[in-house]
mmCIF file of C-alpha atoms and ligand atoms in Angstrom:
data_model
loop_
_atom_site.group_PDB
_atom_site.id
_atom_site.type_symbol
_atom_site.label_atom_id
_atom_site.label_comp_id
_atom_site.label_asym_id
_atom_site.label_seq_id
_atom_site.Cartn_x
_atom_site.Cartn_y
_atom_site.Cartn_z
ATOM 1 C CA UNK A 79 0.000 0.000 0.000
ATOM 2 C CA UNK A 80 1.252 3.482 -0.811
ATOM 3 C CA UNK A 81 0.922 6.299 1.655
ATOM 4 C CA UNK A 82 -2.405 7.584 0.339
ATOM 5 C CA UNK A 83 -3.977 4.143 0.441
ATOM 6 C CA UNK A 84 -2.553 3.503 3.883
ATOM 7 C CA UNK A 85 -4.126 6.659 5.247
ATOM 8 C CA UNK A 86 -7.430 5.826 3.533
ATOM 9 C CA UNK A 87 -7.259 2.399 5.114
ATOM 10 C CA UNK A 88 -6.580 3.868 8.539
ATOM 11 C CA UNK A 89 -9.372 6.384 8.090
ATOM 12 C CA UNK A 90 -11.879 3.679 7.181
ATOM 13 C CA UNK A 91 -10.833 1.629 10.218
ATOM 14 C CA UNK A 92 -11.348 4.683 12.405
ATOM 15 C CA UNK A 93 -14.776 5.281 10.861
ATOM 16 C CA UNK A 94 -15.703 1.644 11.373
ATOM 17 C CA UNK A 95 -14.860 1.923 15.026
ATOM 18 C CA UNK A 96 -16.194 5.396 15.696
ATOM 19 C CA UNK A 97 -19.301 5.456 13.542
ATOM 20 C CA UNK A 98 -21.415 2.828 15.298
ATOM 21 C CA UNK A 99 -20.705 4.501 18.643
ATOM 22 C CA UNK A 100 -21.745 7.809 17.168
ATOM 23 C CA UNK A 101 -24.942 6.280 15.787
ATOM 24 C CA UNK A 102 -25.817 4.736 19.109
ATOM 25 C CA UNK A 103 -25.563 8.010 20.958
ATOM 26 C CA UNK A 104 -27.807 9.576 18.310
ATOM 27 C CA UNK A 105 -30.303 6.771 18.722
ATOM 28 C CA UNK A 106 -30.725 7.149 22.428
ATOM 29 C CA UNK A 107 -31.564 10.807 21.837
ATOM 30 C CA UNK A 108 -34.359 9.934 19.441
ATOM 31 C CA UNK A 109 -37.018 10.006 22.141
ATOM 32 C CA UNK A 110 -37.768 13.645 22.950
ATOM 33 C CA UNK A 111 -40.213 12.879 25.692
ATOM 34 C CA UNK A 112 -42.912 10.666 27.133
ATOM 35 C CA UNK A 113 -46.653 11.042 27.585
ATOM 36 C CA UNK A 114 -48.212 8.883 30.243
ATOM 37 C CA UNK A 115 -51.820 7.803 30.732
ATOM 38 C CA UNK A 116 -53.140 5.502 33.388
ATOM 39 C CA UNK A 117 -53.695 4.806 37.054
ATOM 40 C CA UNK A 118 -51.718 5.089 40.283
ATOM 41 C CA UNK A 119 -48.923 2.813 39.070
ATOM 42 C CA UNK A 120 -47.856 5.566 36.667
ATOM 43 C CA UNK A 121 -49.283 8.709 38.352
ATOM 44 C CA UNK A 122 -46.617 11.329 39.160
ATOM 45 C CA UNK A 123 -48.864 13.422 41.403
ATOM 46 C CA UNK A 124 -51.996 14.475 39.558
ATOM 47 C CA UNK A 125 -54.340 13.526 42.386
ATOM 48 C CA UNK A 126 -52.617 16.056 44.680
ATOM 49 C CA UNK A 127 -54.395 18.743 42.725
ATOM 50 C CA UNK A 128 -57.808 17.103 42.509
ATOM 51 C CA UNK A 129 -60.633 17.291 45.001
ATOM 52 C CA UNK A 130 -60.437 13.660 46.005
ATOM 53 C CA UNK A 131 -59.572 11.572 49.017
ATOM 54 C CA UNK A 132 -57.475 9.261 46.838
ATOM 55 C CA UNK A 133 -54.039 10.774 47.407
ATOM 56 C CA UNK A 134 -50.482 9.704 48.150
ATOM 57 C CA UNK A 135 -48.867 13.053 48.934
ATOM 58 C CA UNK A 136 -48.026 12.243 52.540
ATOM 59 C CA UNK A 137 -45.461 10.100 54.312
ATOM 60 C CA UNK A 138 -44.535 7.336 54.131
ATOM 61 C CA UNK A 139 -45.193 7.652 50.361
ATOM 62 C CA UNK A 140 -42.038 9.122 48.865
ATOM 63 C CA UNK A 141 -39.966 8.266 51.936
ATOM 64 C CA UNK A 142 -37.123 7.169 49.602
ATOM 65 C CA UNK A 143 -37.802 9.716 46.849
ATOM 66 C CA UNK A 144 -35.368 12.652 46.522
ATOM 67 C CA UNK A 145 -38.207 15.201 46.933
ATOM 68 C CA UNK A 146 -40.130 13.266 49.588
ATOM 69 C CA UNK A 147 -43.886 12.735 49.121
ATOM 70 C CA UNK A 148 -45.005 13.971 45.699
ATOM 71 C CA UNK A 149 -48.160 11.953 45.127
ATOM 72 C CA UNK A 150 -46.250 8.993 43.711
ATOM 73 C CA UNK A 151 -47.770 5.733 44.923
ATOM 74 C CA UNK A 152 -44.633 4.077 46.212
ATOM 75 C CA UNK A 153 -41.693 4.632 48.545
ATOM 76 C CA UNK A 154 -39.325 5.916 45.848
ATOM 77 C CA UNK A 155 -39.387 6.024 42.085
ATOM 78 C CA UNK A 156 -42.264 4.603 40.090
ATOM 79 C CA UNK A 157 -41.819 2.833 36.753
ATOM 80 C CA UNK A 158 -42.213 6.104 34.842
ATOM 81 C CA UNK A 159 -39.389 7.783 36.768
ATOM 82 C CA UNK A 160 -37.114 4.837 36.065
ATOM 83 C CA UNK A 161 -38.136 4.774 32.403
ATOM 84 C CA UNK A 162 -37.180 8.454 32.153
ATOM 85 C CA UNK A 163 -33.828 7.661 33.814
ATOM 86 C CA UNK A 164 -33.160 5.034 31.141
ATOM 87 C CA UNK A 165 -34.138 7.463 28.381
ATOM 88 C CA UNK A 166 -31.980 10.248 29.886
ATOM 89 C CA UNK A 167 -35.042 12.430 30.328
ATOM 90 C CA UNK A 168 -36.053 14.515 33.341
ATOM 91 C CA UNK A 169 -38.932 13.310 35.561
ATOM 92 C CA UNK A 170 -42.305 14.068 34.027
ATOM 93 C CA UNK A 171 -44.471 16.820 35.479
ATOM 94 C CA UNK A 172 -48.080 15.940 36.390
ATOM 95 C CA UNK A 173 -50.601 17.559 34.055
ATOM 96 C CA UNK A 174 -52.577 19.221 36.851
ATOM 97 C CA UNK A 175 -49.584 20.964 38.435
ATOM 98 C CA UNK A 176 -49.805 24.731 37.735
ATOM 99 C CA UNK A 177 -46.122 24.754 36.722
ATOM 100 C CA UNK A 178 -46.696 22.199 33.957
ATOM 101 C CA UNK A 179 -46.545 24.837 31.217
ATOM 102 C CA UNK A 180 -44.076 26.348 28.732
ATOM 103 C CA UNK A 181 -40.683 24.632 28.531
ATOM 104 C CA UNK A 182 -41.734 22.197 31.300
ATOM 105 C CA UNK A 183 -43.938 20.240 28.903
ATOM 106 C CA UNK A 184 -41.337 19.774 26.147
ATOM 107 C CA UNK A 185 -40.147 16.400 27.497
ATOM 108 C CA UNK A 186 -43.629 15.105 28.089
ATOM 109 C CA UNK A 187 -46.382 15.179 30.659
ATOM 110 C CA UNK A 188 -47.932 12.625 32.991
ATOM 111 C CA UNK A 189 -51.733 12.565 32.747
ATOM 112 C CA UNK A 190 -52.327 9.525 34.958
ATOM 113 C CA UNK A 191 -54.629 9.614 37.951
ATOM 114 C CA UNK A 192 -54.473 7.159 40.832
ATOM 115 C CA UNK A 193 -57.627 5.064 41.154
ATOM 116 C CA UNK A 194 -58.775 5.691 37.600
ATOM 117 C CA UNK A 195 -59.665 3.192 34.907
ATOM 118 C CA UNK A 196 -60.323 2.753 31.231
ATOM 119 C CA UNK A 197 -64.032 3.130 31.946
ATOM 120 C CA UNK A 198 -65.337 6.347 33.467
ATOM 121 C CA UNK A 199 -67.488 4.336 35.875
ATOM 122 C CA UNK A 200 -64.291 3.014 37.495
ATOM 123 C CA UNK A 201 -63.568 5.209 40.465
ATOM 124 C CA UNK A 202 -66.086 7.860 39.463
ATOM 125 C CA UNK A 203 -67.367 8.219 43.021
ATOM 126 C CA UNK A 204 -63.889 9.374 44.037
ATOM 127 C CA UNK A 205 -63.753 12.181 41.439
ATOM 128 C CA UNK A 206 -60.732 10.794 39.619
ATOM 129 C CA UNK A 207 -59.628 11.489 36.064
ATOM 130 C CA UNK A 208 -60.481 8.556 33.818
ATOM 131 C CA UNK A 209 -58.755 7.670 30.574
ATOM 132 C CA UNK A 210 -61.247 9.658 28.457
ATOM 133 C CA UNK A 211 -60.475 12.898 30.266
ATOM 134 C CA UNK A 212 -56.739 12.135 30.367
ATOM 135 C CA UNK A 213 -56.649 11.829 26.578
ATOM 136 C CA UNK A 214 -58.790 14.945 26.256
ATOM 137 C CA UNK A 215 -56.351 16.885 28.452
ATOM 138 C CA UNK A 216 -53.536 15.855 26.123
ATOM 139 C CA UNK A 217 -55.428 16.603 22.909
ATOM 140 C CA UNK A 218 -57.111 19.860 23.969
ATOM 141 C CA UNK A 219 -54.465 21.461 26.158
ATOM 142 C CA UNK A 220 -50.967 19.994 26.043
ATOM 143 C CA UNK A 221 -50.769 19.265 22.326
ATOM 144 C CA UNK A 222 -51.880 22.728 21.115
ATOM 145 C CA UNK A 223 -49.379 24.264 23.570
ATOM 146 C CA UNK A 224 -46.593 22.115 22.118
ATOM 147 C CA UNK A 225 -47.576 22.938 18.533
ATOM 148 C CA UNK A 226 -47.315 26.623 19.377
ATOM 149 C CA UNK A 227 -44.026 26.128 21.208
ATOM 150 C CA UNK A 228 -42.416 24.146 18.382
ATOM 151 C CA UNK A 229 -44.276 25.967 15.551
ATOM 152 C CA UNK A 230 -44.945 22.531 14.075
ATOM 153 C CA UNK A 231 -47.966 20.348 13.475
ATOM 154 C CA UNK A 232 -48.314 17.414 15.859
ATOM 155 C CA UNK A 233 -47.587 14.859 13.077
ATOM 156 C CA UNK A 234 -44.171 16.447 12.644
ATOM 157 C CA UNK A 235 -42.970 15.796 16.182
ATOM 158 C CA UNK A 236 -45.149 13.225 17.982
ATOM 159 C CA UNK A 237 -43.289 10.356 16.297
ATOM 160 C CA UNK A 238 -40.330 11.208 18.509
ATOM 161 C CA UNK A 239 -42.345 10.815 21.694
ATOM 162 C CA UNK A 240 -43.248 7.653 23.537
ATOM 163 C CA UNK A 241 -46.800 7.042 24.749
ATOM 164 C CA UNK A 242 -47.047 4.891 27.843
ATOM 165 C CA UNK A 243 -50.388 3.496 29.002
ATOM 166 C CA UNK A 244 -50.614 1.753 32.367
ATOM 167 C CA UNK A 245 -54.252 1.130 33.243
ATOM 168 C CA UNK A 246 -56.876 -1.595 33.630
ATOM 169 C CA UNK A 247 -56.381 -3.103 37.094
ATOM 170 C CA UNK A 248 -58.854 -0.741 38.762
ATOM 171 C CA UNK A 249 -61.483 -1.576 36.157
ATOM 172 C CA UNK A 250 -61.559 -5.029 37.726
ATOM 173 C CA UNK A 251 -60.958 -4.388 41.419
ATOM 174 C CA UNK A 252 -63.037 -1.194 41.682
ATOM 175 C CA UNK A 253 -65.613 -1.850 39.007
ATOM 176 C CA UNK A 254 -66.271 -5.365 37.665
ATOM 177 C CA UNK A 255 -65.761 -7.099 41.013
ATOM 178 C CA UNK A 256 -67.136 -4.157 42.973
ATOM 179 C CA UNK A 257 -70.532 -3.407 41.421
ATOM 180 C CA UNK A 258 -73.097 -6.119 40.765
ATOM 181 C CA UNK A 259 -73.190 -7.055 37.108
ATOM 182 C CA UNK A 260 -74.457 -9.811 34.855
ATOM 183 C CA UNK A 261 -71.812 -9.161 32.238
ATOM 184 C CA UNK A 262 -69.312 -11.946 31.686
ATOM 185 C CA UNK A 263 -65.673 -11.286 32.427
ATOM 186 C CA UNK A 264 -64.901 -11.945 28.767
ATOM 187 C CA UNK A 265 -67.417 -9.331 27.565
ATOM 188 C CA UNK A 266 -66.233 -6.806 30.119
ATOM 189 C CA UNK A 267 -62.631 -7.366 29.062
ATOM 190 C CA UNK A 268 -63.549 -6.971 25.397
ATOM 191 C CA UNK A 269 -65.160 -3.627 26.265
ATOM 192 C CA UNK A 270 -61.970 -2.497 28.028
ATOM 193 C CA UNK A 271 -59.725 -3.452 25.124
ATOM 194 C CA UNK A 272 -62.067 -1.870 22.584
ATOM 195 C CA UNK A 273 -62.107 1.398 24.546
ATOM 196 C CA UNK A 274 -58.343 1.368 24.930
ATOM 197 C CA UNK A 275 -57.846 0.623 21.266
ATOM 198 C CA UNK A 276 -59.991 3.610 20.253
ATOM 199 C CA UNK A 277 -57.814 5.869 22.438
ATOM 200 C CA UNK A 278 -54.653 4.549 20.797
ATOM 201 C CA UNK A 279 -56.164 5.339 17.402
ATOM 202 C CA UNK A 280 -56.747 8.937 18.480
ATOM 203 C CA UNK A 281 -53.092 9.224 19.493
ATOM 204 C CA UNK A 282 -51.981 7.525 16.283
ATOM 205 C CA UNK A 283 -54.049 9.891 14.113
ATOM 206 C CA UNK A 284 -52.360 12.840 15.795
ATOM 207 C CA UNK A 285 -48.928 11.432 14.912
ATOM 208 C CA UNK A 286 -48.117 9.077 17.810
ATOM 209 C CA UNK A 287 -46.125 6.061 16.588
ATOM 210 C CA UNK A 288 -44.444 4.559 19.641
ATOM 211 C CA UNK A 289 -46.573 2.997 22.348
ATOM 212 C CA UNK A 290 -45.822 1.087 25.516
ATOM 213 C CA UNK A 291 -48.720 -0.852 27.029
ATOM 214 C CA UNK A 292 -48.269 -2.031 30.601
ATOM 215 C CA UNK A 293 -50.061 -5.198 31.634
ATOM 216 C CA UNK A 294 -52.348 -5.321 34.655
ATOM 217 C CA UNK A 295 -50.359 -6.409 37.711
ATOM 218 C CA UNK A 296 -51.200 -9.596 39.655
ATOM 219 C CA UNK A 297 -54.258 -8.073 41.342
ATOM 220 C CA UNK A 298 -54.965 -11.198 43.370
ATOM 221 C CA UNK A 299 -51.536 -11.054 45.034
ATOM 222 C CA UNK A 300 -52.003 -7.523 46.347
ATOM 223 C CA UNK A 301 -51.626 -7.657 50.131
ATOM 224 C CA UNK A 302 -55.108 -6.108 50.323
ATOM 225 C CA UNK A 303 -56.586 -8.953 48.262
ATOM 226 C CA UNK A 304 -54.679 -12.101 49.213
ATOM 227 C CA UNK A 305 -54.667 -14.137 52.418
ATOM 228 C CA UNK A 306 -51.791 -15.620 54.357
ATOM 229 C CA UNK A 307 -51.491 -18.677 52.152
ATOM 230 C CA UNK A 308 -52.554 -17.726 48.656
ATOM 231 C CA UNK A 309 -53.377 -15.083 46.083
ATOM 232 C CA UNK A 310 -56.944 -14.594 44.857
ATOM 233 C CA UNK A 311 -57.252 -16.761 41.772
ATOM 234 C CA UNK A 312 -60.361 -14.930 40.591
ATOM 235 C CA UNK A 313 -58.548 -11.584 40.449
ATOM 236 C CA UNK A 314 -55.353 -12.976 38.964
ATOM 237 C CA UNK A 315 -57.348 -14.772 36.271
ATOM 238 C CA UNK A 316 -59.081 -11.502 35.403
ATOM 239 C CA UNK A 317 -55.722 -9.760 35.081
ATOM 240 C CA UNK A 318 -54.413 -12.607 32.936
ATOM 241 C CA UNK A 319 -57.410 -12.376 30.615
ATOM 242 C CA UNK A 320 -56.931 -8.625 30.234
ATOM 243 C CA UNK A 321 -53.227 -9.087 29.593
ATOM 244 C CA UNK A 322 -53.687 -11.713 26.906
ATOM 245 C CA UNK A 323 -56.153 -9.431 25.115
ATOM 246 C CA UNK A 324 -53.774 -6.500 25.487
ATOM 247 C CA UNK A 325 -50.944 -8.490 23.965
ATOM 248 C CA UNK A 326 -53.240 -9.405 21.087
ATOM 249 C CA UNK A 327 -54.075 -5.724 20.638
ATOM 250 C CA UNK A 328 -50.365 -4.982 20.217
ATOM 251 C CA UNK A 329 -50.271 -7.362 17.288
ATOM 252 C CA UNK A 330 -53.550 -6.289 15.714
ATOM 253 C CA UNK A 331 -52.816 -2.584 15.993
ATOM 254 C CA UNK A 332 -49.507 -3.017 14.259
ATOM 255 C CA UNK A 333 -51.194 -5.042 11.491
ATOM 256 C CA UNK A 334 -53.651 -2.220 10.894
ATOM 257 C CA UNK A 335 -51.158 0.636 11.250
ATOM 258 C CA UNK A 336 -47.887 -0.577 9.780
ATOM 259 C CA UNK A 337 -45.822 2.422 10.803
ATOM 260 C CA UNK A 338 -46.799 2.091 14.468
ATOM 261 C CA UNK A 339 -44.697 0.237 17.022
ATOM 262 C CA UNK A 340 -46.005 -1.079 20.288
ATOM 263 C CA UNK A 341 -44.452 -2.862 23.236
ATOM 264 C CA UNK A 342 -46.418 -4.976 25.680
ATOM 265 C CA UNK A 343 -44.709 -5.017 29.083
ATOM 266 C CA UNK A 344 -45.666 -8.086 31.084
ATOM 267 C CA UNK A 345 -45.318 -6.547 34.528
ATOM 268 C CA UNK A 346 -47.724 -9.266 35.722
ATOM 269 C CA UNK A 347 -45.285 -12.019 34.812
ATOM 270 C CA UNK A 348 -42.255 -10.131 36.061
ATOM 271 C CA UNK A 349 -43.860 -9.475 39.463
ATOM 272 C CA UNK A 350 -45.218 -13.048 39.736
ATOM 273 C CA UNK A 351 -41.681 -14.307 39.132
ATOM 274 C CA UNK A 352 -40.466 -12.139 42.008
ATOM 275 C CA UNK A 353 -43.259 -13.435 44.253
ATOM 276 C CA UNK A 354 -42.791 -17.101 43.336
ATOM 277 C CA UNK A 355 -39.041 -17.070 43.199
ATOM 278 C CA UNK A 356 -37.802 -14.026 45.128
ATOM 279 C CA UNK A 357 -34.429 -12.703 43.939
ATOM 280 C CA UNK A 358 -31.803 -12.192 46.595
ATOM 281 C CA UNK A 359 -32.750 -9.365 48.945
ATOM 282 C CA UNK A 360 -36.498 -9.918 48.896
ATOM 283 C CA UNK A 361 -37.742 -11.326 52.199
ATOM 284 C CA UNK A 362 -41.451 -10.498 52.130
ATOM 285 C CA UNK A 363 -43.628 -11.102 49.095
ATOM 286 C CA UNK A 364 -47.082 -10.918 50.683
ATOM 287 C CA UNK A 365 -47.354 -8.155 53.273
ATOM 288 C CA UNK A 366 -47.512 -4.419 52.739
ATOM 289 C CA UNK A 367 -44.482 -2.521 53.999
ATOM 290 C CA UNK A 368 -46.867 0.081 55.308
ATOM 291 C CA UNK A 369 -50.416 -0.289 56.516
ATOM 292 C CA UNK A 370 -52.533 2.847 56.366
ATOM 293 C CA UNK A 371 -54.086 2.726 59.792
ATOM 294 C CA UNK A 372 -50.905 2.052 61.701
ATOM 295 C CA UNK A 373 -48.829 4.635 59.827
ATOM 296 C CA UNK A 374 -45.906 2.376 60.581
ATOM 297 C CA UNK A 375 -43.489 1.771 57.760
ATOM 298 C CA UNK A 376 -41.124 -1.172 57.422
ATOM 299 C CA UNK A 377 -37.482 -0.372 57.872
ATOM 300 C CA UNK A 378 -35.961 -2.194 54.959
ATOM 301 C CA UNK A 379 -38.136 -1.335 51.980
ATOM 302 C CA UNK A 380 -35.884 -3.296 49.643
ATOM 303 C CA UNK A 381 -37.016 -6.531 51.275
ATOM 304 C CA UNK A 382 -40.658 -6.001 50.338
ATOM 305 C CA UNK A 383 -42.499 -6.593 47.080
ATOM 306 C CA UNK A 384 -45.410 -4.340 48.056
ATOM 307 C CA UNK A 385 -45.167 -0.929 49.642
ATOM 308 C CA UNK A 386 -48.847 -0.543 50.504
ATOM 309 C CA UNK A 387 -51.801 -2.853 49.995
ATOM 310 C CA UNK A 388 -51.715 -2.357 46.226
ATOM 311 C CA UNK A 389 -48.503 -0.786 44.943
ATOM 312 C CA UNK A 390 -45.066 -2.341 44.443
ATOM 313 C CA UNK A 391 -41.969 -0.955 46.102
ATOM 314 C CA UNK A 392 -39.291 0.944 44.206
ATOM 315 C CA UNK A 393 -37.181 -2.237 44.380
ATOM 316 C CA UNK A 394 -39.819 -4.021 42.288
ATOM 317 C CA UNK A 395 -40.314 -1.035 39.982
ATOM 318 C CA UNK A 396 -36.582 -1.127 39.210
ATOM 319 C CA UNK A 397 -36.792 -4.767 38.143
ATOM 320 C CA UNK A 398 -39.973 -4.301 36.089
ATOM 321 C CA UNK A 399 -38.560 -1.315 34.224
ATOM 322 C CA UNK A 400 -35.148 -2.790 33.613
ATOM 323 C CA UNK A 401 -36.740 -5.944 32.173
ATOM 324 C CA UNK A 402 -39.101 -3.842 30.064
ATOM 325 C CA UNK A 403 -36.056 -2.009 28.770
ATOM 326 C CA UNK A 404 -33.500 -4.743 28.282
ATOM 327 C CA UNK A 405 -35.035 -8.224 28.635
ATOM 328 C CA UNK A 406 -34.398 -10.549 25.729
ATOM 329 C CA UNK A 407 -37.477 -12.599 26.686
ATOM 330 C CA UNK A 408 -40.597 -11.919 24.650
ATOM 331 C CA UNK A 409 -42.579 -13.172 27.611
ATOM 332 C CA UNK A 410 -41.447 -10.010 29.415
ATOM 333 C CA UNK A 411 -41.285 -7.367 26.668
ATOM 334 C CA UNK A 412 -43.223 -8.197 23.498
ATOM 335 C CA UNK A 413 -42.385 -8.113 20.644
ATOM 336 C CA UNK A 414 -39.370 -5.960 21.480
ATOM 337 C CA UNK A 415 -37.807 -4.093 24.369
ATOM 338 C CA UNK A 416 -38.459 -0.438 25.136
ATOM 339 C CA UNK A 417 -34.802 0.182 24.346
ATOM 340 C CA UNK A 418 -35.353 -1.140 20.830
ATOM 341 C CA UNK A 419 -38.571 0.882 20.497
ATOM 342 C CA UNK A 420 -36.671 4.018 21.469
ATOM 343 C CA UNK A 421 -34.142 3.434 18.691
ATOM 344 C CA UNK A 422 -36.631 2.940 15.858
HETATM 345 C C1 NAG B 717 -79.011 -9.719 36.487
HETATM 346 O O1 NAG B 717 -80.023 -10.532 35.932
HETATM 347 C C2 NAG B 717 -81.130 -10.760 36.791
HETATM 348 C C3 NAG B 717 -82.082 -11.740 36.103
HETATM 349 O O2 NAG B 717 -82.376 -11.351 34.797
HETATM 350 C C4 NAG B 717 -81.804 -9.437 37.123
HETATM 351 O O3 NAG B 717 -82.886 -9.642 38.013
HETATM 352 C C5 NAG B 717 -80.773 -8.519 37.786
HETATM 353 O O4 NAG B 717 -81.353 -7.238 38.025
HETATM 354 C C6 NAG B 717 -79.543 -8.356 36.917
HETATM 355 N N1 NAG B 717 -78.513 -7.617 37.655
HETATM 356 C C7 NAG B 717 -77.857 -6.561 37.168
HETATM 357 C C8 NAG B 717 -76.852 -5.912 38.063
HETATM 358 O O5 NAG B 717 -78.057 -6.135 36.065
HETATM 359 C C1 NAG B 718 -56.947 -18.366 51.363
HETATM 360 O O1 NAG B 718 -57.546 -18.269 50.097
HETATM 361 C C2 NAG B 718 -57.681 -19.503 49.438
HETATM 362 C C3 NAG B 718 -58.136 -19.237 48.020
HETATM 363 O O2 NAG B 718 -58.945 -18.132 47.929
HETATM 364 C C4 NAG B 718 -58.619 -20.407 50.224
HETATM 365 O O3 NAG B 718 -58.787 -21.651 49.573
HETATM 366 C C5 NAG B 718 -58.043 -20.621 51.603
HETATM 367 O O4 NAG B 718 -58.951 -21.356 52.402
HETATM 368 C C6 NAG B 718 -57.725 -19.288 52.286
HETATM 369 N N1 NAG B 718 -56.987 -19.543 53.493
HETATM 370 C C7 NAG B 718 -57.213 -18.890 54.618
HETATM 371 C C8 NAG B 718 -56.316 -19.227 55.771
HETATM 372 O O5 NAG B 718 -58.082 -18.047 54.740
#
């Protein structure tokens, strides 16, 4: 090789080494922000600002969170906080906070409301914000504000945002199994999935292309629902039915809208694995770390699966989110990981 060819050769080697690294760092920046819809599992503090008794803005909620109690329904970070960590994004502001305006909405907004469901009838006595109103808040208020801020139409920028939906559990615990009904579980579940699917279509038509759908958690293993020896099979079966339909929706939606990408996160399976086969560090898979009436909180939160009677601890949220992000098992993140989704 002469000198010119040698330097060309060296240059191409350098490019081969440097370029993929460069591409990767570009990829992880593809997601500009996250919009979140759902219930308490993904609520960053909206209920603080509602006239409702369903709140988590007092200790021991947030006892391990940098800012203390914020309305998050766990001791530390919830799955949305950890997702934002992975995506190198700041924590999402709750829609109802008065400071959720201007530049504060550019990386996304959390619309979720603890206690809410897909159906308005779920939790309506508690004055919560159901999925209908959450989507309306996004469409009528946040989206026009972003279009003005970016001087772009929503279709031009929403493809770079991720839409996370974590909802459904309350529709069973606080609705189907709460009010008398003659509807079959199958019919009720079909109604839920149909309603959810119509919301996804609204988001898609506005330009949304990347969706993360969280499964319902193992409702029957909640400390408030189980007994000393076993989980409620009835509730777990309901969650499983919902989850199988949700997974099917991921496939069907993609078939209908080819340029959409959806990830189904099987938080149910991930949490059941922790309960059935606790990883090192977990000592208590069935009791709540904190029981409302006693206002006594367990000392080592990392040993517990559940923080209160319903919500997982930060320790569990870390596992769920890291599997959703990196797991190579389709039984945990289907049909791809959130990391992969973020790079598309
Ligand atoms: C269920 O069906 C029975 C018999 O038709 C009827 O009497 C009852 O009111 C129904 N219950 C509800 C909650 O619709
Ligand atoms: C716990 O629940 C299971 C299933 O619901 C039931 O079969 C069992 O008798 C219960 N055990 C106790 C101690 O209540």
